[in-house]
Amino acid sequence: MPNSQMTFRQFLMQADGGKPVAGDLAFLLEDIVTACRLVSDHIRNGAFANVLGSSESTNIQGETQKKLDVIADEEFMRHCANSGRVAALVSEEVDDVHWLKEKPEAGDYLVYFDPLDGSSNVDVNLSVGSIFSIVQLAEAVTPSPEAVLRKGTEQVCAGYAIYGPSTGLVLTLGHGVHGFTQDLGTGEFLLTQPDMTVPATTSEYAINTSRAELWEAPVRRYIDECVAGKNGVRGRTFNMRWTASMVADVHRILTRGGVFLYPMDSGNASTGGKLRLMYEANPMGMIIEQAGGAASTGRARIMEVQPEGHHQRVPVILGSKDEVALIDSYHA
Ligand code: AHM
Ligand code: MG
C-alpha cells in the first residue's frame, strides 16, 4: 500500500501493483498533471486575467463555452501532445478526434478528457474539475472516428482533478483509487488519501430534482422512497446534495459514500442522457468500481456500453453498490 504524503512521482514508481508504471504511461500522466496544475492556476487567477464568463463560441454539444473551457482544453491538448506515444485525443470541447499519429501502433495511447467539467460553477467560485480516461491500443489502427470507440473496460487509467478549496487529483491504474492534494509550496501533488473506498450502503443521494417532472418511473420511485424517510419503505432519513459539478459530487461520494444520478428523462431521451460516455461516465465508472462501488446506466454496466460516437451521452447512476443495485432492480 502506498505511503501517505509520497509525491506523485514516488507513487508512480510503485503504482502498478508494487512495480513502476510503464515509462510511457508515467510520462503521459505527469504531462496530464502539469495540464491540471495550469488549469487550476487559470481558474484561481481568472478574475484578474478577465477569463471568467462565456466565450463567443459553442461546442459540438451546442453548449456556449466558458472562456476557461477553451483555455483548459488548450492546456490539455498542448501537454498531452508532449508524449510520443499518444495516438489521439478526444476532448469534450472539440468536434473531431484529434489524431497525433498517422500510423498508430500497438502500445500507443488514446486520451479522452473533459478539460473543465461543471464549468457553469466557475463564475460563482464553486468546485469544478478535469476528467480524463486513457486506453492503450492492443493493435495498430488506421486513424478514423471509429478507431477511438472503445468500451470503458479497455481503460488502463482514469482520473480527475478537482479545483476546490484545495486542488486535488484522484487516480486509478486498476489497483485501487488514490487521492492527492497539491502542496501550494512546492506545487507538487502529495498522496493524502490512499485506497479510497465507497461504502456499500448510504443514506445520501445526488440528483437534480428540478427535472423531477421529466423522470422515468424507476427513478421517481427510488427518489420518492428516499424522500419518504423514516416512515417510508426505506425506514431511514436520506440527505440530498447536488453541486451541478460531477467531479465535486463524485469526490464527495469517494469521501463519505452516496449515490449520484443523472438519468435519462423525457427532456434528454433524444440524446440518450446528459453526461458523456467516453470522458465523463467511463472514467468515473472505473474510479467508482475500483473503490468498491458500482456504475450503471440503470440497464447496463457503464463500462460495458459499446460507444457509437465519441461524444455519445448515457444515463449515469453511480456510487454505493447496494443503492445502485436497488435502482437497477427498479429498472429491470
Ligand atoms: P459540462 O461538462 O458541460 O460541465 O456538463 C456536465 C455537468 C456535470 O458536471 C454535472 O453533474 C451536470 O452537468 C449538471 O447538470 P445540471 O446543470 O443539469 O444539473
Ligand atoms: Mg465540460
Tab-separated table of C-alpha atoms and ligand atoms in Angstrom:
chain	number	residue	atom	x	y	z
A	1	MET	CA	0.000	0.000	0.000
A	2	PRO	CA	1.380	3.430	-0.942
A	3	ASN	CA	2.723	5.619	1.869
A	4	SER	CA	0.882	8.721	2.893
A	5	GLN	CA	2.448	12.011	1.647
A	6	MET	CA	4.579	10.416	-1.089
A	7	THR	CA	4.971	12.600	-4.169
A	8	PHE	CA	3.124	11.769	-7.366
A	9	ARG	CA	6.379	10.582	-8.953
A	10	GLN	CA	7.196	8.337	-5.972
A	11	PHE	CA	3.675	6.957	-6.266
A	12	LEU	CA	4.183	6.168	-9.967
A	13	MET	CA	7.355	4.226	-9.081
A	14	GLN	CA	5.218	1.561	-7.362
A	15	ALA	CA	1.701	2.134	-8.640
A	16	ASP	CA	1.472	-0.880	-10.961
A	17	GLY	CA	0.774	-3.430	-8.236
A	18	GLY	CA	4.084	-2.579	-6.461
A	19	LYS	CA	6.045	-2.142	-9.704
A	20	PRO	CA	6.799	1.123	-11.568
A	21	VAL	CA	4.193	2.301	-14.051
A	22	ALA	CA	5.476	1.824	-17.638
A	23	GLY	CA	7.635	4.796	-18.638
A	24	ASP	CA	5.395	5.989	-21.496
A	25	LEU	CA	2.319	5.999	-19.289
A	26	ALA	CA	4.169	7.632	-16.373
A	27	PHE	CA	5.356	10.481	-18.652
A	28	LEU	CA	1.844	10.918	-20.031
A	29	LEU	CA	0.400	11.081	-16.504
A	30	GLU	CA	2.978	13.666	-15.478
A	31	ASP	CA	2.003	15.727	-18.560
A	32	ILE	CA	-1.674	15.453	-17.596
A	33	VAL	CA	-0.833	16.539	-14.035
A	34	THR	CA	1.002	19.564	-15.469
A	35	ALA	CA	-2.091	20.460	-17.501
A	36	CYS	CA	-4.258	20.158	-14.363
A	37	ARG	CA	-1.870	22.342	-12.381
A	38	LEU	CA	-2.049	25.044	-15.062
A	39	VAL	CA	-5.851	24.802	-15.316
A	40	SER	CA	-6.003	25.250	-11.548
A	41	ASP	CA	-3.859	28.424	-11.854
A	42	HIS	CA	-6.037	29.778	-14.674
A	43	ILE	CA	-9.144	29.298	-12.526
A	44	ARG	CA	-7.635	30.876	-9.408
A	45	ASN	CA	-6.396	33.880	-11.394
A	46	GLY	CA	-9.461	34.018	-13.643
A	47	ALA	CA	-10.891	37.232	-12.225
A	48	PHE	CA	-7.592	39.110	-12.761
A	49	ALA	CA	-6.988	37.714	-16.248
A	50	ASN	CA	-10.557	38.511	-17.350
A	51	VAL	CA	-11.233	34.890	-18.293
A	52	LEU	CA	-14.409	34.317	-16.266
A	53	GLY	CA	-17.682	34.263	-18.213
A	54	SER	CA	-18.680	32.941	-21.608
A	55	SER	CA	-16.733	32.959	-24.858
A	56	GLU	CA	-18.290	33.701	-28.254
A	57	SER	CA	-18.210	30.023	-29.250
A	58	THR	CA	-20.321	26.884	-28.801
A	59	ASN	CA	-19.004	23.304	-28.694
A	60	ILE	CA	-20.261	20.207	-30.527
A	61	GLN	CA	-22.827	19.681	-27.742
A	62	GLY	CA	-24.335	23.056	-28.700
A	63	GLU	CA	-23.318	24.491	-25.308
A	64	THR	CA	-21.918	28.015	-25.011
A	65	GLN	CA	-18.299	27.594	-23.985
A	66	LYS	CA	-16.850	29.394	-20.999
A	67	LYS	CA	-13.569	31.165	-21.728
A	68	LEU	CA	-11.988	28.787	-19.227
A	69	ASP	CA	-13.401	25.750	-21.115
A	70	VAL	CA	-11.367	26.863	-24.124
A	71	ILE	CA	-8.233	27.654	-22.072
A	72	ALA	CA	-8.413	24.338	-20.189
A	73	ASP	CA	-8.806	22.491	-23.484
A	74	GLU	CA	-5.697	24.207	-24.886
A	75	GLU	CA	-3.663	23.146	-21.826
A	76	PHE	CA	-4.756	19.510	-22.152
A	77	MET	CA	-4.169	19.461	-25.929
A	78	ARG	CA	-0.713	21.023	-25.567
A	79	HIS	CA	0.581	18.868	-22.708
A	80	CYS	CA	-0.855	15.528	-23.862
A	81	ALA	CA	0.839	16.089	-27.219
A	82	ASN	CA	4.268	16.023	-25.479
A	83	SER	CA	4.272	12.263	-25.344
A	84	GLY	CA	5.402	10.436	-28.461
A	85	ARG	CA	3.065	7.554	-27.576
A	86	VAL	CA	-0.285	9.352	-27.717
A	87	ALA	CA	-2.136	8.386	-30.899
A	88	ALA	CA	-5.237	10.545	-30.473
A	89	LEU	CA	-7.011	12.980	-28.188
A	90	VAL	CA	-10.780	13.189	-27.704
A	91	SER	CA	-11.993	16.330	-25.940
A	92	GLU	CA	-15.468	17.415	-24.915
A	93	GLU	CA	-14.659	20.796	-26.412
A	94	VAL	CA	-13.533	19.602	-29.866
A	95	ASP	CA	-15.859	18.134	-32.502
A	96	ASP	CA	-13.437	15.747	-34.205
A	97	VAL	CA	-10.913	13.254	-32.891
A	98	HIS	CA	-7.501	14.956	-32.839
A	99	TRP	CA	-5.013	12.442	-34.283
A	100	LEU	CA	-1.391	12.993	-33.302
A	101	LYS	CA	-0.030	9.933	-35.149
A	102	GLU	CA	-0.549	8.956	-38.761
A	103	LYS	CA	0.224	5.305	-38.052
A	104	PRO	CA	-0.817	4.451	-34.503
A	105	GLU	CA	0.863	1.272	-33.248
A	106	ALA	CA	0.070	-1.311	-30.593
A	107	GLY	CA	1.004	0.178	-27.214
A	108	ASP	CA	0.075	3.754	-28.171
A	109	TYR	CA	-2.481	5.610	-26.051
A	110	LEU	CA	-5.854	7.208	-26.671
A	111	VAL	CA	-6.649	10.012	-24.216
A	112	TYR	CA	-10.218	11.206	-23.623
A	113	PHE	CA	-10.900	14.264	-21.481
A	114	ASP	CA	-13.373	16.819	-20.275
A	115	PRO	CA	-10.918	19.652	-19.592
A	116	LEU	CA	-13.285	21.666	-17.378
A	117	ASP	CA	-16.285	19.796	-16.077
A	118	GLY	CA	-19.074	21.681	-14.315
A	119	SER	CA	-17.810	24.950	-15.787
A	120	SER	CA	-21.112	26.732	-15.031
A	121	ASN	CA	-19.804	26.747	-11.432
A	122	VAL	CA	-16.636	28.691	-12.212
A	123	ASP	CA	-18.178	32.163	-12.196
A	124	VAL	CA	-19.739	31.540	-8.754
A	125	ASN	CA	-16.470	30.199	-7.285
A	126	LEU	CA	-17.618	26.628	-6.631
A	127	SER	CA	-15.667	23.413	-7.204
A	128	VAL	CA	-15.054	22.264	-10.776
A	129	GLY	CA	-12.693	19.672	-12.229
A	130	SER	CA	-10.990	17.992	-15.179
A	131	ILE	CA	-11.749	14.343	-16.035
A	132	PHE	CA	-9.538	12.019	-18.106
A	133	SER	CA	-9.502	8.446	-19.366
A	134	ILE	CA	-6.653	6.517	-21.023
A	135	VAL	CA	-6.908	3.469	-23.303
A	136	GLN	CA	-3.873	1.601	-24.624
A	137	LEU	CA	-4.156	0.240	-28.161
A	138	ALA	CA	-3.740	-3.522	-28.335
A	139	GLU	CA	-3.189	-3.308	-32.083
A	140	ALA	CA	-2.152	-0.876	-34.819
A	141	VAL	CA	-5.109	1.151	-36.149
A	142	THR	CA	-5.874	3.424	-39.061
A	143	PRO	CA	-6.965	6.883	-37.869
A	144	SER	CA	-10.764	7.117	-38.172
A	145	PRO	CA	-13.576	8.212	-35.847
A	146	GLU	CA	-14.447	4.518	-35.247
A	147	ALA	CA	-10.913	3.682	-34.031
A	148	VAL	CA	-11.476	5.541	-30.740
A	149	LEU	CA	-14.833	3.914	-29.920
A	150	ARG	CA	-13.563	1.741	-27.050
A	151	LYS	CA	-15.580	0.333	-24.178
A	152	GLY	CA	-14.754	1.576	-20.675
A	153	THR	CA	-13.441	-1.901	-19.829
A	154	GLU	CA	-10.445	-1.101	-22.084
A	155	GLN	CA	-9.323	1.813	-19.874
A	156	VAL	CA	-5.889	1.375	-18.292
A	157	CYS	CA	-6.197	4.539	-16.241
A	158	ALA	CA	-8.848	7.050	-15.227
A	159	GLY	CA	-8.695	10.135	-13.069
A	160	TYR	CA	-9.843	13.612	-12.312
A	161	ALA	CA	-8.503	16.826	-10.855
A	162	ILE	CA	-10.749	18.785	-8.504
A	163	TYR	CA	-10.351	22.540	-8.213
A	164	GLY	CA	-11.954	23.333	-4.866
A	165	PRO	CA	-10.774	24.799	-1.556
A	166	SER	CA	-7.649	22.765	-2.362
A	167	THR	CA	-6.587	21.292	-5.704
A	168	GLY	CA	-6.785	17.512	-5.650
A	169	LEU	CA	-6.087	14.637	-8.013
A	170	VAL	CA	-7.757	11.229	-7.892
A	171	LEU	CA	-6.414	8.362	-9.959
A	172	THR	CA	-6.832	4.678	-10.658
A	173	LEU	CA	-4.495	2.453	-12.634
A	174	GLY	CA	-6.603	-0.614	-11.887
A	175	HIS	CA	-5.116	-1.146	-8.417
A	176	GLY	CA	-7.485	0.848	-6.206
A	177	VAL	CA	-8.148	4.572	-6.099
A	178	HIS	CA	-5.703	7.083	-4.670
A	179	GLY	CA	-6.162	10.764	-3.844
A	180	PHE	CA	-3.526	13.508	-3.908
A	181	THR	CA	-3.544	17.122	-2.753
A	182	GLN	CA	-1.435	19.856	-4.306
A	183	ASP	CA	1.083	21.341	-1.892
A	184	LEU	CA	0.971	25.051	-2.710
A	185	GLY	CA	4.581	25.492	-1.536
A	186	THR	CA	6.231	23.102	-3.992
A	187	GLY	CA	3.318	22.798	-6.418
A	188	GLU	CA	3.660	19.012	-6.123
A	189	PHE	CA	0.819	16.575	-5.624
A	190	LEU	CA	1.243	14.527	-2.420
A	191	LEU	CA	-0.648	11.330	-1.648
A	192	THR	CA	-3.169	12.253	1.032
A	193	GLN	CA	-5.977	9.680	0.528
A	194	PRO	CA	-4.507	6.245	-0.298
A	195	ASP	CA	-7.027	3.491	-1.097
A	196	MET	CA	-10.239	5.490	-1.259
A	197	THR	CA	-13.364	3.344	-0.888
A	198	VAL	CA	-17.085	3.806	-1.331
A	199	PRO	CA	-19.142	2.125	1.413
A	200	ALA	CA	-21.725	-0.349	0.082
A	201	THR	CA	-24.656	1.396	1.764
A	202	THR	CA	-25.503	5.084	2.064
A	203	SER	CA	-28.224	7.498	3.134
A	204	GLU	CA	-27.242	10.320	0.771
A	205	TYR	CA	-28.260	10.834	-2.843
A	206	ALA	CA	-27.459	13.419	-5.523
A	207	ILE	CA	-29.839	14.288	-8.355
A	208	ASN	CA	-31.073	17.497	-9.980
A	209	THR	CA	-34.655	17.471	-8.642
A	210	SER	CA	-35.669	20.378	-10.894
A	211	ARG	CA	-36.042	17.677	-13.574
A	212	ALA	CA	-38.434	15.564	-11.428
A	213	GLU	CA	-41.419	16.012	-13.763
A	214	LEU	CA	-39.297	14.513	-16.582
A	215	TRP	CA	-38.105	11.382	-14.728
A	216	GLU	CA	-38.890	7.790	-15.712
A	217	ALA	CA	-40.874	5.662	-13.226
A	218	PRO	CA	-37.883	3.728	-11.732
A	219	VAL	CA	-36.025	6.933	-10.824
A	220	ARG	CA	-39.179	8.572	-9.471
A	221	ARG	CA	-39.856	5.501	-7.312
A	222	TYR	CA	-36.308	5.460	-5.902
A	223	ILE	CA	-36.260	9.180	-5.059
A	224	ASP	CA	-39.819	9.131	-3.648
A	225	GLU	CA	-38.753	6.304	-1.327
A	226	CYS	CA	-35.676	8.259	-0.168
A	227	VAL	CA	-37.745	11.403	0.418
A	228	ALA	CA	-40.325	9.407	2.424
A	229	GLY	CA	-37.594	8.887	5.053
A	230	LYS	CA	-38.175	7.028	8.335
A	231	ASN	CA	-41.859	6.349	7.747
A	232	GLY	CA	-41.371	5.096	4.186
A	233	VAL	CA	-40.248	1.692	2.894
A	234	ARG	CA	-36.559	2.577	3.402
A	235	GLY	CA	-37.146	3.184	7.105
A	236	ARG	CA	-34.470	5.864	7.434
A	237	THR	CA	-33.825	9.512	6.653
A	238	PHE	CA	-31.878	10.372	3.472
A	239	ASN	CA	-29.852	13.506	2.877
A	240	MET	CA	-29.625	15.171	-0.573
A	241	ARG	CA	-26.700	17.068	-2.161
A	242	TRP	CA	-26.376	18.344	-5.751
A	243	THR	CA	-23.472	20.570	-6.804
A	244	ALA	CA	-24.024	20.572	-10.618
A	245	SER	CA	-20.361	19.580	-10.852
A	246	MET	CA	-19.941	15.842	-11.352
A	247	VAL	CA	-16.354	15.925	-10.120
A	248	ALA	CA	-17.427	17.503	-6.821
A	249	ASP	CA	-20.325	15.061	-6.397
A	250	VAL	CA	-18.132	12.025	-7.174
A	251	HIS	CA	-15.425	13.331	-4.844
A	252	ARG	CA	-17.948	13.575	-2.022
A	253	ILE	CA	-19.110	10.001	-2.736
A	254	LEU	CA	-15.490	8.742	-2.632
A	255	THR	CA	-15.016	10.550	0.660
A	256	ARG	CA	-18.196	9.659	2.556
A	257	GLY	CA	-20.371	7.482	0.297
A	258	GLY	CA	-23.545	8.274	-1.592
A	259	VAL	CA	-25.259	7.725	-4.905
A	260	PHE	CA	-25.248	10.065	-7.929
A	261	LEU	CA	-27.899	10.032	-10.653
A	262	TYR	CA	-28.037	11.870	-13.955
A	263	PRO	CA	-30.668	9.592	-15.505
A	264	MET	CA	-32.244	9.588	-18.909
A	265	ASP	CA	-35.523	11.532	-18.730
A	266	SER	CA	-38.126	12.796	-21.188
A	267	GLY	CA	-36.113	16.013	-21.586
A	268	ASN	CA	-32.864	14.339	-22.667
A	269	ALA	CA	-34.080	10.969	-24.056
A	270	SER	CA	-33.491	12.080	-27.654
A	271	THR	CA	-29.746	12.354	-26.942
A	272	GLY	CA	-29.587	9.360	-24.578
A	273	GLY	CA	-28.939	11.358	-21.379
A	274	LYS	CA	-26.803	14.352	-20.444
A	275	LEU	CA	-23.364	13.104	-19.438
A	276	ARG	CA	-20.847	11.918	-21.982
A	277	LEU	CA	-19.815	8.253	-22.045
A	278	MET	CA	-16.185	8.395	-23.086
A	279	TYR	CA	-14.798	11.268	-20.985
A	280	GLU	CA	-17.266	11.541	-18.095
A	281	ALA	CA	-19.149	8.301	-17.405
A	282	ASN	CA	-16.405	5.758	-18.254
A	283	PRO	CA	-13.591	7.319	-16.196
A	284	MET	CA	-15.895	7.997	-13.243
A	285	GLY	CA	-17.289	4.465	-13.634
A	286	MET	CA	-13.798	2.928	-13.459
A	287	ILE	CA	-12.868	5.044	-10.427
A	288	ILE	CA	-16.076	4.191	-8.561
A	289	GLU	CA	-15.792	0.466	-9.356
A	290	GLN	CA	-12.137	0.426	-8.298
A	291	ALA	CA	-13.244	1.995	-5.000
A	292	GLY	CA	-15.759	-0.821	-4.449
A	293	GLY	CA	-18.857	0.955	-5.786
A	294	ALA	CA	-20.918	0.418	-8.941
A	295	ALA	CA	-21.674	2.453	-12.081
A	296	SER	CA	-24.714	1.723	-14.232
A	297	THR	CA	-26.983	3.230	-16.859
A	298	GLY	CA	-29.876	1.652	-14.920
A	299	ARG	CA	-29.953	-1.078	-17.537
A	300	ALA	CA	-26.282	-1.994	-18.048
A	301	ARG	CA	-22.828	-1.582	-16.535
A	302	ILE	CA	-21.500	1.736	-17.871
A	303	MET	CA	-18.069	0.336	-18.745
A	304	GLU	CA	-19.666	-2.314	-20.978
A	305	VAL	CA	-21.624	0.127	-23.139
A	306	GLN	CA	-20.338	-0.073	-26.738
A	307	PRO	CA	-19.797	3.563	-27.826
A	308	GLU	CA	-21.372	4.563	-31.132
A	309	GLY	CA	-19.884	8.053	-31.208
A	310	HIS	CA	-17.088	9.745	-29.286
A	311	HIS	CA	-19.449	12.410	-27.896
A	312	GLN	CA	-22.174	9.863	-27.047
A	313	ARG	CA	-24.266	10.527	-23.926
A	314	VAL	CA	-25.502	7.949	-21.408
A	315	PRO	CA	-27.641	7.844	-18.264
A	316	VAL	CA	-25.359	7.707	-15.202
A	317	ILE	CA	-26.141	6.094	-11.846
A	318	LEU	CA	-23.073	5.530	-9.677
A	319	GLY	CA	-21.854	5.216	-6.118
A	320	SER	CA	-22.605	2.888	-3.208
A	321	LYS	CA	-23.098	-0.629	-4.551
A	322	ASP	CA	-26.313	-1.544	-2.737
A	323	GLU	CA	-28.106	1.644	-3.816
A	324	VAL	CA	-27.054	1.242	-7.464
A	325	ALA	CA	-28.238	-2.394	-7.340
A	326	LEU	CA	-31.600	-1.260	-5.931
A	327	ILE	CA	-32.034	1.383	-8.666
A	328	ASP	CA	-31.059	-1.209	-11.303
A	329	SER	CA	-33.683	-3.586	-9.895
A	330	TYR	CA	-36.348	-0.871	-10.305
A	331	HIS	CA	-35.336	-0.534	-13.975
A	332	ALA	CA	-35.409	-4.299	-14.578
B	1	AHM	P1	-20.427	20.053	-18.572
B	1	AHM	O1	-19.420	19.017	-18.933
B	1	AHM	O2	-20.945	20.792	-19.760
B	1	AHM	O3	-19.943	20.958	-17.477
B	1	AHM	O4	-21.731	19.270	-18.034
B	1	AHM	C1	-21.573	18.258	-17.092
B	1	AHM	C2	-22.110	18.710	-15.764
B	1	AHM	C3	-21.783	17.766	-14.644
B	1	AHM	O5	-20.585	18.145	-14.015
B	1	AHM	C4	-22.961	17.908	-13.719
B	1	AHM	O6	-23.222	16.744	-12.982
B	1	AHM	C5	-24.108	18.223	-14.652
B	1	AHM	O7	-23.531	18.732	-15.844
B	1	AHM	C6	-25.044	19.254	-14.076
B	1	AHM	O8	-26.134	19.380	-14.906
B	1	AHM	P2	-27.400	20.280	-14.492
B	1	AHM	O9	-26.981	21.701	-14.687
B	1	AHM	O10	-28.465	19.830	-15.442
B	1	AHM	O11	-27.737	19.990	-13.048
B	2	MG	MG	-17.382	20.130	-19.503
